[in-house]
Amino acid sequence: DVSIENAPQPRGIAGTVFVNKIAGAAAEKGYDLEKVYEIASAAAENVYSIGMSMTVCSIPGREPSDRLDGNVVEYGLGIHGEPGVERTEIGSSKVTCEKLVEYLSKRVKDKSKPYSLLVNNLGTLPPLEMSIVVKDCYNALESAGFSKIESISVNTAMTSLNMAGFSMSLLDVSCHEEVRDLLYAPTECLSWQAPVMCVEKPIVKACPPPEEIKFEAPSELTPEGELIKKAIRAAAEAVIKAEPELTKADLIVGDGDCGETLKQGAERILQDLDKMPLNSPPDTLVALGACVKQSMGGTSGVLYSLGFNAAAATVAEKYKSDFASVDWVDCLRSGTEAIMFYGGAKEGMRTMLDALVPAMKQKSGADVAEAAVKGAKSTAEMGAAGAGRSSYIPGEEMKGTADPGATAVGVWLSAIASVL
């Protein structure tokens, strides 16, 4: 443990796991006790460790320590709960790892030597957080001048019961001619996580940005174009406003992202609204499909895009883009049928189709919106879903909560109806 300077006998923490492994591998090779001691001593003299934690371990039969209140991180504490050498406010993983490397840097004499790194979970850090910690440990060491991190092991090797922390340990694998081979020698010990050799840093090329959607906005909007713009804006703003309600419902009947996904699509539509070819109904519908396709993740983005494109085809083929003659309910019907065809769901399966299908059967705009809202509300009384994320959830768990996808359809259709 490097946290206490000039300690006559530094306490053993996770770095001793390196020594145990090397001594065991030496014994396995048949070396006599004197040789095993020689190699293990060399390893022990060239291991550097330090740990941190946000909590002290709870020792069975004793009252838990209250010296860490949940807002403090302690550096250099022992695995039995012994006090460390420094306490600070909890910071990010990056800041924490940089602090630990500061302590290591004070004790390591030669940073240019090849080291094996052990990042040890002290008890209760989840794998996701440990993955972040490992990355930040490596980056902090590299930034501090440790130029040869040869291998990395991530393990719950030496724990402190339920301590919420981790330790970093470095072993100079060149400290003895036998150490490297013995460290990497295979073993049947189930709890040993063999170090993974580091490779030369790959060249990471940035993913090219999505192709920009290009529209040809008219120099001046017709009265009909102004009306379309007003209706689209009203629908998008209504969806954004409804996001908290949609998210709350989806946390019960889905995976919790329905509201945010639809909000992203609505925000993108508002962002591009002034660029859209609003004087042309089919081109406007194609533009809407492109917006949601690029901005909405998951299945809903694809289905909405298919619906918009199917509606655009209907306008172009049946109404020759003549605004005055367009039957918008007919367009809604085409879009809904495309969503059913490609999505495989139908009315009664507790999806957005329970709002779309009743709506497409109406004749006037006001009736369309009313039917959609009524259909959406009916999903609250449905049992098990036949499609979508809700199909993974028991029906009795969803009773009383309307499908958020269907609710959203009612929201944007009502907003359009209020304008048209």
Tab-separated table of C-alpha atoms in Angstrom:
chain	number	residue	atom	x	y	z
A	1	ASP	CA	0.000	0.000	0.000
A	2	VAL	CA	1.674	3.230	-1.150
A	3	SER	CA	-0.687	5.602	0.649
A	4	ILE	CA	1.405	5.851	3.841
A	5	GLU	CA	4.840	7.267	3.155
A	6	ASN	CA	7.783	5.649	4.913
A	7	ALA	CA	5.606	2.949	6.468
A	8	PRO	CA	7.983	0.361	8.009
A	9	GLN	CA	5.786	-2.460	6.765
A	10	PRO	CA	3.184	-1.358	4.191
A	11	ARG	CA	-0.078	-3.209	4.641
A	12	GLY	CA	-1.015	-5.803	2.104
A	13	ILE	CA	-3.991	-4.995	-0.103
A	14	ALA	CA	-4.962	-6.214	-3.577
A	15	GLY	CA	-1.397	-6.099	-4.918
A	16	THR	CA	-0.628	-9.178	-2.842
A	17	VAL	CA	-2.786	-11.137	-5.308
A	18	PHE	CA	0.008	-10.663	-7.856
A	19	VAL	CA	2.492	-12.122	-5.369
A	20	ASN	CA	0.227	-15.066	-4.535
A	21	LYS	CA	-0.218	-15.911	-8.217
A	22	ILE	CA	3.488	-15.733	-8.994
A	23	ALA	CA	4.476	-17.788	-5.922
A	24	GLY	CA	1.866	-20.404	-6.745
A	25	ALA	CA	3.007	-20.653	-10.367
A	26	ALA	CA	6.623	-20.982	-9.227
A	27	ALA	CA	5.690	-23.815	-6.876
A	28	GLU	CA	3.688	-25.446	-9.672
A	29	LYS	CA	6.841	-25.468	-11.793
A	30	GLY	CA	8.589	-27.488	-9.081
A	31	TYR	CA	10.889	-24.790	-7.759
A	32	ASP	CA	12.138	-25.321	-4.214
A	33	LEU	CA	11.009	-23.085	-1.364
A	34	GLU	CA	14.113	-20.903	-1.541
A	35	LYS	CA	13.558	-20.164	-5.239
A	36	VAL	CA	9.858	-19.515	-4.724
A	37	TYR	CA	10.736	-17.097	-1.910
A	38	GLU	CA	13.278	-15.305	-4.088
A	39	ILE	CA	10.825	-14.722	-6.933
A	40	ALA	CA	7.890	-13.836	-4.677
A	41	SER	CA	10.049	-11.371	-2.730
A	42	ALA	CA	11.111	-9.656	-5.943
A	43	ALA	CA	7.477	-9.318	-6.968
A	44	ALA	CA	6.425	-8.050	-3.525
A	45	GLU	CA	9.106	-5.372	-3.611
A	46	ASN	CA	7.843	-4.140	-6.964
A	47	VAL	CA	4.085	-4.035	-6.387
A	48	TYR	CA	2.368	-0.706	-5.793
A	49	SER	CA	-1.252	-0.486	-4.633
A	50	ILE	CA	-3.749	2.057	-3.393
A	51	GLY	CA	-7.487	1.941	-2.881
A	52	MET	CA	-10.460	4.236	-2.429
A	53	SER	CA	-13.999	3.846	-1.218
A	54	MET	CA	-17.229	5.755	-0.713
A	55	THR	CA	-18.285	3.529	2.182
A	56	VAL	CA	-16.675	1.579	4.998
A	57	CYS	CA	-17.310	-2.153	5.086
A	58	SER	CA	-19.997	-3.423	7.461
A	59	ILE	CA	-18.352	-5.990	9.724
A	60	PRO	CA	-20.845	-8.630	10.899
A	61	GLY	CA	-21.766	-8.201	14.553
A	62	ARG	CA	-20.560	-4.605	14.745
A	63	GLU	CA	-22.167	-1.237	14.257
A	64	PRO	CA	-21.190	0.151	10.828
A	65	SER	CA	-18.792	3.086	10.830
A	66	ASP	CA	-20.311	6.460	10.032
A	67	ARG	CA	-17.109	8.289	9.142
A	68	LEU	CA	-18.102	8.370	5.463
A	69	ASP	CA	-21.467	10.060	5.068
A	70	GLY	CA	-22.189	9.273	1.441
A	71	ASN	CA	-20.751	12.515	0.078
A	72	VAL	CA	-17.095	11.754	0.785
A	73	VAL	CA	-14.523	9.495	-0.839
A	74	GLU	CA	-11.589	8.204	1.224
A	75	TYR	CA	-8.193	7.358	-0.282
A	76	GLY	CA	-5.744	4.852	1.163
A	77	LEU	CA	-8.113	3.056	3.522
A	78	GLY	CA	-7.498	-0.553	4.492
A	79	ILE	CA	-9.596	-3.544	3.513
A	80	HIS	CA	-10.648	-4.049	7.145
A	81	GLY	CA	-12.043	-0.520	7.303
A	82	GLU	CA	-8.937	1.159	8.710
A	83	PRO	CA	-8.986	4.926	8.077
A	84	GLY	CA	-7.279	6.216	4.964
A	85	VAL	CA	-4.962	9.147	4.438
A	86	GLU	CA	-7.229	11.648	2.692
A	87	ARG	CA	-10.911	12.434	2.285
A	88	THR	CA	-12.464	14.628	-0.373
A	89	GLU	CA	-15.882	15.227	-1.848
A	90	ILE	CA	-16.969	12.519	-4.257
A	91	GLY	CA	-15.870	13.366	-7.790
A	92	SER	CA	-16.067	11.691	-11.154
A	93	SER	CA	-14.375	8.396	-11.950
A	94	LYS	CA	-11.793	10.319	-13.981
A	95	VAL	CA	-10.921	12.652	-11.099
A	96	THR	CA	-10.772	9.743	-8.644
A	97	CYS	CA	-8.425	7.702	-10.830
A	98	GLU	CA	-6.157	10.695	-11.403
A	99	LYS	CA	-5.916	11.149	-7.634
A	100	LEU	CA	-4.946	7.505	-7.109
A	101	VAL	CA	-2.297	7.791	-9.828
A	102	GLU	CA	-0.853	10.820	-8.029
A	103	TYR	CA	-0.172	8.597	-5.011
A	104	LEU	CA	1.311	5.863	-7.200
A	105	SER	CA	3.538	8.356	-9.015
A	106	LYS	CA	5.129	9.463	-5.737
A	107	ARG	CA	6.296	5.906	-4.973
A	108	VAL	CA	7.069	4.388	-8.376
A	109	LYS	CA	10.683	5.089	-9.256
A	110	ASP	CA	10.640	4.288	-12.970
A	111	LYS	CA	7.478	4.861	-14.968
A	112	SER	CA	9.054	3.589	-18.178
A	113	LYS	CA	9.158	-0.037	-17.000
A	114	PRO	CA	6.533	-2.566	-18.155
A	115	TYR	CA	3.675	-2.920	-15.671
A	116	SER	CA	0.692	-5.155	-15.251
A	117	LEU	CA	-2.367	-3.322	-13.893
A	118	LEU	CA	-4.938	-4.904	-11.577
A	119	VAL	CA	-8.155	-2.967	-11.034
A	120	ASN	CA	-9.778	-4.649	-8.072
A	121	ASN	CA	-13.425	-4.310	-7.038
A	122	LEU	CA	-13.575	-3.949	-3.248
A	123	GLY	CA	-17.058	-5.414	-3.089
A	124	THR	CA	-20.083	-3.676	-4.507
A	125	LEU	CA	-19.233	-1.677	-7.618
A	126	PRO	CA	-21.387	-2.925	-10.526
A	127	PRO	CA	-19.712	-4.134	-13.759
A	128	LEU	CA	-20.797	-1.033	-15.676
A	129	GLU	CA	-19.032	1.287	-13.222
A	130	MET	CA	-15.981	-0.966	-13.112
A	131	SER	CA	-15.707	-0.715	-16.897
A	132	ILE	CA	-15.657	3.082	-16.648
A	133	VAL	CA	-13.089	2.909	-13.835
A	134	VAL	CA	-10.756	0.662	-15.843
A	135	LYS	CA	-10.763	3.064	-18.780
A	136	ASP	CA	-10.105	6.034	-16.494
A	137	CYS	CA	-7.346	4.186	-14.612
A	138	TYR	CA	-5.541	3.397	-17.849
A	139	ASN	CA	-5.914	6.937	-19.199
A	140	ALA	CA	-4.733	8.463	-15.921
A	141	LEU	CA	-1.643	6.248	-15.847
A	142	GLU	CA	-0.842	7.053	-19.464
A	143	SER	CA	-1.235	10.796	-18.846
A	144	ALA	CA	1.066	10.544	-15.807
A	145	GLY	CA	3.858	9.012	-17.893
A	146	PHE	CA	3.373	5.285	-17.367
A	147	SER	CA	4.243	4.421	-20.946
A	148	LYS	CA	4.196	0.618	-20.783
A	149	ILE	CA	1.026	-0.774	-19.240
A	150	GLU	CA	1.595	-4.242	-20.599
A	151	SER	CA	-1.565	-5.969	-19.383
A	152	ILE	CA	-4.746	-5.321	-17.411
A	153	SER	CA	-6.758	-7.543	-15.087
A	154	VAL	CA	-10.183	-6.545	-13.791
A	155	ASN	CA	-11.315	-8.668	-10.892
A	156	THR	CA	-13.057	-8.910	-7.554
A	157	ALA	CA	-9.883	-10.444	-6.173
A	158	MET	CA	-9.525	-8.988	-2.673
A	159	THR	CA	-12.771	-7.661	-1.304
A	160	SER	CA	-13.827	-5.843	1.817
A	161	LEU	CA	-17.319	-7.295	2.162
A	162	ASN	CA	-19.722	-4.558	0.983
A	163	MET	CA	-17.241	-1.727	0.526
A	164	ALA	CA	-18.182	0.521	-2.413
A	165	GLY	CA	-14.771	1.167	-3.879
A	166	PHE	CA	-11.844	-0.159	-5.875
A	167	SER	CA	-8.073	-0.334	-5.814
A	168	MET	CA	-5.327	0.003	-8.399
A	169	SER	CA	-2.244	-2.197	-8.282
A	170	LEU	CA	0.835	-2.118	-10.498
A	171	LEU	CA	3.411	-4.891	-10.817
A	172	ASP	CA	6.750	-4.323	-12.543
A	173	VAL	CA	6.872	-7.495	-14.642
A	174	SER	CA	10.574	-6.942	-15.401
A	175	CYS	CA	11.617	-7.034	-11.741
A	176	HIS	CA	12.781	-10.663	-12.041
A	177	GLU	CA	13.475	-12.805	-15.083
A	178	GLU	CA	10.794	-15.314	-14.014
A	179	VAL	CA	7.989	-12.929	-12.994
A	180	ARG	CA	6.435	-12.254	-16.386
A	181	ASP	CA	6.081	-15.905	-17.376
A	182	LEU	CA	4.805	-16.913	-13.953
A	183	LEU	CA	2.213	-14.118	-13.910
A	184	TYR	CA	0.792	-15.181	-17.264
A	185	ALA	CA	1.097	-18.916	-16.653
A	186	PRO	CA	-2.280	-20.716	-16.880
A	187	THR	CA	-3.936	-21.816	-13.665
A	188	GLU	CA	-7.023	-23.771	-12.672
A	189	CYS	CA	-7.836	-21.284	-9.914
A	190	LEU	CA	-11.395	-20.232	-10.746
A	191	SER	CA	-11.209	-16.799	-9.154
A	192	TRP	CA	-8.090	-15.729	-11.032
A	193	GLN	CA	-8.806	-13.424	-13.961
A	194	ALA	CA	-5.832	-13.687	-16.285
A	195	PRO	CA	-4.445	-10.282	-17.315
A	196	VAL	CA	-5.361	-9.262	-20.842
A	197	MET	CA	-2.444	-8.078	-22.921
A	198	CYS	CA	-2.706	-4.492	-24.083
A	199	VAL	CA	-2.382	-3.869	-27.769
A	200	GLU	CA	-1.257	-0.828	-29.632
A	201	LYS	CA	-3.971	1.779	-29.475
A	202	PRO	CA	-6.262	1.353	-32.456
A	203	ILE	CA	-6.907	4.278	-34.711
A	204	VAL	CA	-10.506	5.239	-34.103
A	205	LYS	CA	-12.116	7.007	-37.004
A	206	ALA	CA	-15.070	9.212	-36.261
A	207	CYS	CA	-18.346	7.931	-37.600
A	208	PRO	CA	-19.403	10.155	-40.480
A	209	PRO	CA	-22.353	12.370	-39.616
A	210	PRO	CA	-25.684	11.345	-41.086
A	211	GLU	CA	-26.318	12.717	-44.518
A	212	GLU	CA	-27.915	16.110	-44.233
A	213	ILE	CA	-31.533	16.214	-45.281
A	214	LYS	CA	-31.898	18.750	-48.052
A	215	PHE	CA	-35.250	20.347	-48.747
A	216	GLU	CA	-36.234	23.010	-51.207
A	217	ALA	CA	-38.267	25.512	-49.269
A	218	PRO	CA	-40.414	27.840	-51.378
A	219	SER	CA	-39.500	31.497	-51.445
A	220	GLU	CA	-43.037	32.308	-50.344
A	221	LEU	CA	-45.716	30.149	-48.738
A	222	THR	CA	-49.177	29.883	-50.170
A	223	PRO	CA	-52.115	30.172	-47.756
A	224	GLU	CA	-52.337	26.376	-47.852
A	225	GLY	CA	-48.619	26.098	-47.093
A	226	GLU	CA	-49.040	28.422	-44.132
A	227	LEU	CA	-51.868	26.220	-42.872
A	228	ILE	CA	-49.760	23.060	-43.187
A	229	LYS	CA	-46.924	24.768	-41.333
A	230	LYS	CA	-49.256	25.845	-38.551
A	231	ALA	CA	-50.688	22.318	-38.221
A	232	ILE	CA	-47.237	20.680	-38.134
A	233	ARG	CA	-45.982	23.146	-35.533
A	234	ALA	CA	-49.043	22.584	-33.349
A	235	ALA	CA	-48.643	18.796	-33.548
A	236	ALA	CA	-44.914	18.876	-32.739
A	237	GLU	CA	-45.332	21.287	-29.834
A	238	ALA	CA	-48.174	19.184	-28.415
A	239	VAL	CA	-45.999	16.059	-28.493
A	240	ILE	CA	-43.135	17.864	-26.739
A	241	LYS	CA	-45.508	19.143	-24.065
A	242	ALA	CA	-46.906	15.636	-23.551
A	243	GLU	CA	-43.462	14.029	-23.122
A	244	PRO	CA	-43.583	13.750	-19.282
A	245	GLU	CA	-47.000	12.069	-19.412
A	246	LEU	CA	-45.893	9.681	-22.168
A	247	THR	CA	-42.674	8.814	-20.331
A	248	LYS	CA	-44.510	8.185	-17.069
A	249	ALA	CA	-46.874	5.759	-18.807
A	250	ASP	CA	-44.072	4.018	-20.688
A	251	LEU	CA	-42.175	3.396	-17.453
A	252	ILE	CA	-45.158	1.235	-16.491
A	253	VAL	CA	-46.029	-0.464	-19.782
A	254	GLY	CA	-42.752	-0.317	-21.730
A	255	ASP	CA	-39.092	0.529	-21.433
A	256	GLY	CA	-39.511	4.185	-20.524
A	257	ASP	CA	-38.266	5.865	-23.700
A	258	CYS	CA	-41.456	6.431	-25.702
A	259	GLY	CA	-41.929	10.043	-24.623
A	260	GLU	CA	-38.306	11.003	-25.160
A	261	THR	CA	-38.180	9.285	-28.552
A	262	LEU	CA	-41.269	11.106	-29.800
A	263	LYS	CA	-39.988	14.369	-28.346
A	264	GLN	CA	-36.747	13.979	-30.314
A	265	GLY	CA	-38.722	13.517	-33.511
A	266	ALA	CA	-40.912	16.538	-32.768
A	267	GLU	CA	-37.907	18.719	-31.969
A	268	ARG	CA	-36.209	17.739	-35.223
A	269	ILE	CA	-39.373	18.566	-37.169
A	270	LEU	CA	-39.524	22.015	-35.585
A	271	GLN	CA	-35.832	22.504	-36.320
A	272	ASP	CA	-36.340	21.771	-40.035
A	273	LEU	CA	-39.827	23.213	-40.438
A	274	ASP	CA	-38.759	26.448	-42.132
A	275	LYS	CA	-36.737	24.458	-44.686
A	276	MET	CA	-39.585	22.174	-45.748
A	277	PRO	CA	-41.374	22.340	-49.121
A	278	LEU	CA	-44.621	23.252	-47.396
A	279	ASN	CA	-46.454	24.304	-50.548
A	280	SER	CA	-46.302	20.685	-51.741
A	281	PRO	CA	-48.256	18.208	-49.558
A	282	PRO	CA	-46.463	15.036	-50.775
A	283	ASP	CA	-43.009	16.598	-50.515
A	284	THR	CA	-43.858	17.846	-47.018
A	285	LEU	CA	-44.892	14.348	-45.944
A	286	VAL	CA	-41.660	12.897	-47.364
A	287	ALA	CA	-39.706	15.558	-45.444
A	288	LEU	CA	-41.509	14.648	-42.231
A	289	GLY	CA	-40.644	10.988	-42.813
A	290	ALA	CA	-36.976	11.870	-43.303
A	291	CYS	CA	-36.922	13.927	-40.097
A	292	VAL	CA	-38.363	11.208	-37.874
A	293	LYS	CA	-36.248	8.519	-39.515
A	294	GLN	CA	-33.045	10.355	-38.601
A	295	SER	CA	-34.038	11.587	-35.164
A	296	MET	CA	-36.214	8.876	-33.604
A	297	GLY	CA	-34.585	5.647	-32.482
A	298	GLY	CA	-36.228	2.270	-32.169
A	299	THR	CA	-39.154	0.824	-34.044
A	300	SER	CA	-41.423	3.848	-33.727
A	301	GLY	CA	-39.138	6.064	-35.816
A	302	VAL	CA	-39.096	3.549	-38.656
A	303	LEU	CA	-42.854	3.008	-38.526
A	304	TYR	CA	-43.665	6.720	-38.480
A	305	SER	CA	-41.321	7.213	-41.432
A	306	LEU	CA	-43.042	4.434	-43.372
A	307	GLY	CA	-46.410	5.948	-42.538
A	308	PHE	CA	-45.440	9.418	-43.762
A	309	ASN	CA	-44.010	8.038	-47.007
A	310	ALA	CA	-47.099	5.932	-47.691
A	311	ALA	CA	-49.294	8.995	-47.118
A	312	ALA	CA	-47.074	11.021	-49.466
A	313	ALA	CA	-47.490	8.402	-52.198
A	314	THR	CA	-51.261	8.552	-51.822
A	315	VAL	CA	-51.305	12.328	-52.166
A	316	ALA	CA	-49.073	12.236	-55.234
A	317	GLU	CA	-50.937	9.429	-56.995
A	318	LYS	CA	-54.572	10.078	-56.133
A	319	TYR	CA	-54.722	13.827	-55.700
A	320	LYS	CA	-51.928	14.972	-58.026
A	321	SER	CA	-50.617	17.202	-55.236
A	322	ASP	CA	-53.681	19.445	-55.499
A	323	PHE	CA	-54.052	20.764	-51.975
A	324	ALA	CA	-57.728	21.596	-52.279
A	325	SER	CA	-58.660	18.078	-53.308
A	326	VAL	CA	-56.552	16.153	-50.797
A	327	ASP	CA	-58.502	13.844	-48.513
A	328	TRP	CA	-56.248	13.887	-45.447
A	329	VAL	CA	-58.146	11.051	-43.773
A	330	ASP	CA	-57.403	8.948	-46.855
A	331	CYS	CA	-53.726	9.815	-46.408
A	332	LEU	CA	-53.945	8.826	-42.735
A	333	ARG	CA	-55.489	5.544	-43.831
A	334	SER	CA	-52.625	4.842	-46.241
A	335	GLY	CA	-50.044	5.604	-43.575
A	336	THR	CA	-51.811	3.429	-41.009
A	337	GLU	CA	-52.089	0.517	-43.420
A	338	ALA	CA	-48.357	0.770	-44.139
A	339	ILE	CA	-47.592	0.698	-40.410
A	340	MET	CA	-49.783	-2.406	-40.001
A	341	PHE	CA	-48.222	-4.113	-43.014
A	342	TYR	CA	-44.594	-3.523	-42.121
A	343	GLY	CA	-44.977	-3.609	-38.347
A	344	GLY	CA	-47.142	-6.711	-38.216
A	345	ALA	CA	-49.474	-5.369	-35.516
A	346	LYS	CA	-53.172	-4.601	-35.752
A	347	GLU	CA	-55.932	-2.983	-33.756
A	348	GLY	CA	-56.475	-4.521	-30.326
A	349	MET	CA	-52.794	-5.316	-29.672
A	350	ARG	CA	-52.239	-2.336	-27.349
A	351	THR	CA	-50.147	-0.208	-29.721
A	352	MET	CA	-50.493	3.122	-31.497
A	353	LEU	CA	-52.730	1.345	-33.989
A	354	ASP	CA	-55.484	1.351	-31.375
A	355	ALA	CA	-55.623	5.108	-31.947
A	356	LEU	CA	-54.766	5.176	-35.656
A	357	VAL	CA	-57.251	2.548	-36.879
A	358	PRO	CA	-60.364	4.126	-35.277
A	359	ALA	CA	-59.167	7.499	-36.554
A	360	MET	CA	-58.748	6.384	-40.153
A	361	LYS	CA	-62.341	5.110	-40.216
A	362	GLN	CA	-63.754	8.617	-39.662
A	363	LYS	CA	-64.720	11.235	-42.219
A	364	SER	CA	-64.018	14.623	-40.641
A	365	GLY	CA	-60.977	16.042	-38.865
A	366	ALA	CA	-62.734	16.564	-35.552
A	367	ASP	CA	-64.095	13.017	-35.583
A	368	VAL	CA	-60.648	11.674	-36.456
A	369	ALA	CA	-59.049	13.245	-33.402
A	370	GLU	CA	-61.898	12.246	-31.109
A	371	ALA	CA	-61.745	8.637	-32.312
A	372	ALA	CA	-57.978	8.533	-31.793
A	373	VAL	CA	-58.230	9.818	-28.223
A	374	LYS	CA	-61.029	7.390	-27.438
A	375	GLY	CA	-59.068	4.490	-28.951
A	376	ALA	CA	-55.989	5.423	-26.953
A	377	LYS	CA	-57.947	5.506	-23.712
A	378	SER	CA	-59.405	2.074	-24.449
A	379	THR	CA	-55.922	0.540	-24.236
A	380	ALA	CA	-55.922	1.185	-20.487
A	381	GLU	CA	-58.519	-1.564	-20.102
A	382	MET	CA	-56.779	-4.057	-22.370
A	383	GLY	CA	-54.917	-7.045	-21.007
A	384	ALA	CA	-51.716	-8.420	-22.450
A	385	ALA	CA	-50.269	-6.616	-25.476
A	386	GLY	CA	-49.828	-8.416	-28.767
A	387	ALA	CA	-46.876	-6.392	-30.043
A	388	GLY	CA	-44.244	-3.884	-28.973
A	389	ARG	CA	-42.388	-3.598	-25.673
A	390	SER	CA	-45.612	-3.990	-23.732
A	391	SER	CA	-45.887	-7.571	-24.977
A	392	TYR	CA	-43.112	-8.458	-22.518
A	393	ILE	CA	-45.123	-7.258	-19.521
A	394	PRO	CA	-47.942	-9.164	-17.756
A	395	GLY	CA	-51.356	-7.774	-18.656
A	396	GLU	CA	-52.427	-7.239	-15.057
A	397	GLU	CA	-49.413	-4.951	-14.507
A	398	MET	CA	-50.618	-2.594	-17.246
A	399	LYS	CA	-54.302	-2.338	-16.378
A	400	GLY	CA	-55.294	1.277	-15.875
A	401	THR	CA	-52.426	2.716	-17.941
A	402	ALA	CA	-53.036	3.653	-21.560
A	403	ASP	CA	-50.477	2.780	-24.216
A	404	PRO	CA	-48.229	5.860	-24.598
A	405	GLY	CA	-47.788	5.325	-28.333
A	406	ALA	CA	-51.551	5.401	-28.813
A	407	THR	CA	-51.868	8.384	-26.474
A	408	ALA	CA	-49.320	10.284	-28.566
A	409	VAL	CA	-51.374	9.712	-31.723
A	410	GLY	CA	-54.364	11.262	-29.997
A	411	VAL	CA	-52.203	14.199	-28.904
A	412	TRP	CA	-50.869	15.131	-32.328
A	413	LEU	CA	-54.102	14.438	-34.202
A	414	SER	CA	-56.007	16.656	-31.730
A	415	ALA	CA	-53.460	19.436	-32.256
A	416	ILE	CA	-53.817	19.175	-36.053
A	417	ALA	CA	-57.615	19.136	-35.786
A	418	SER	CA	-57.540	22.333	-33.714
A	419	VAL	CA	-55.756	24.060	-36.611
A	420	LEU	CA	-57.485	22.534	-39.629
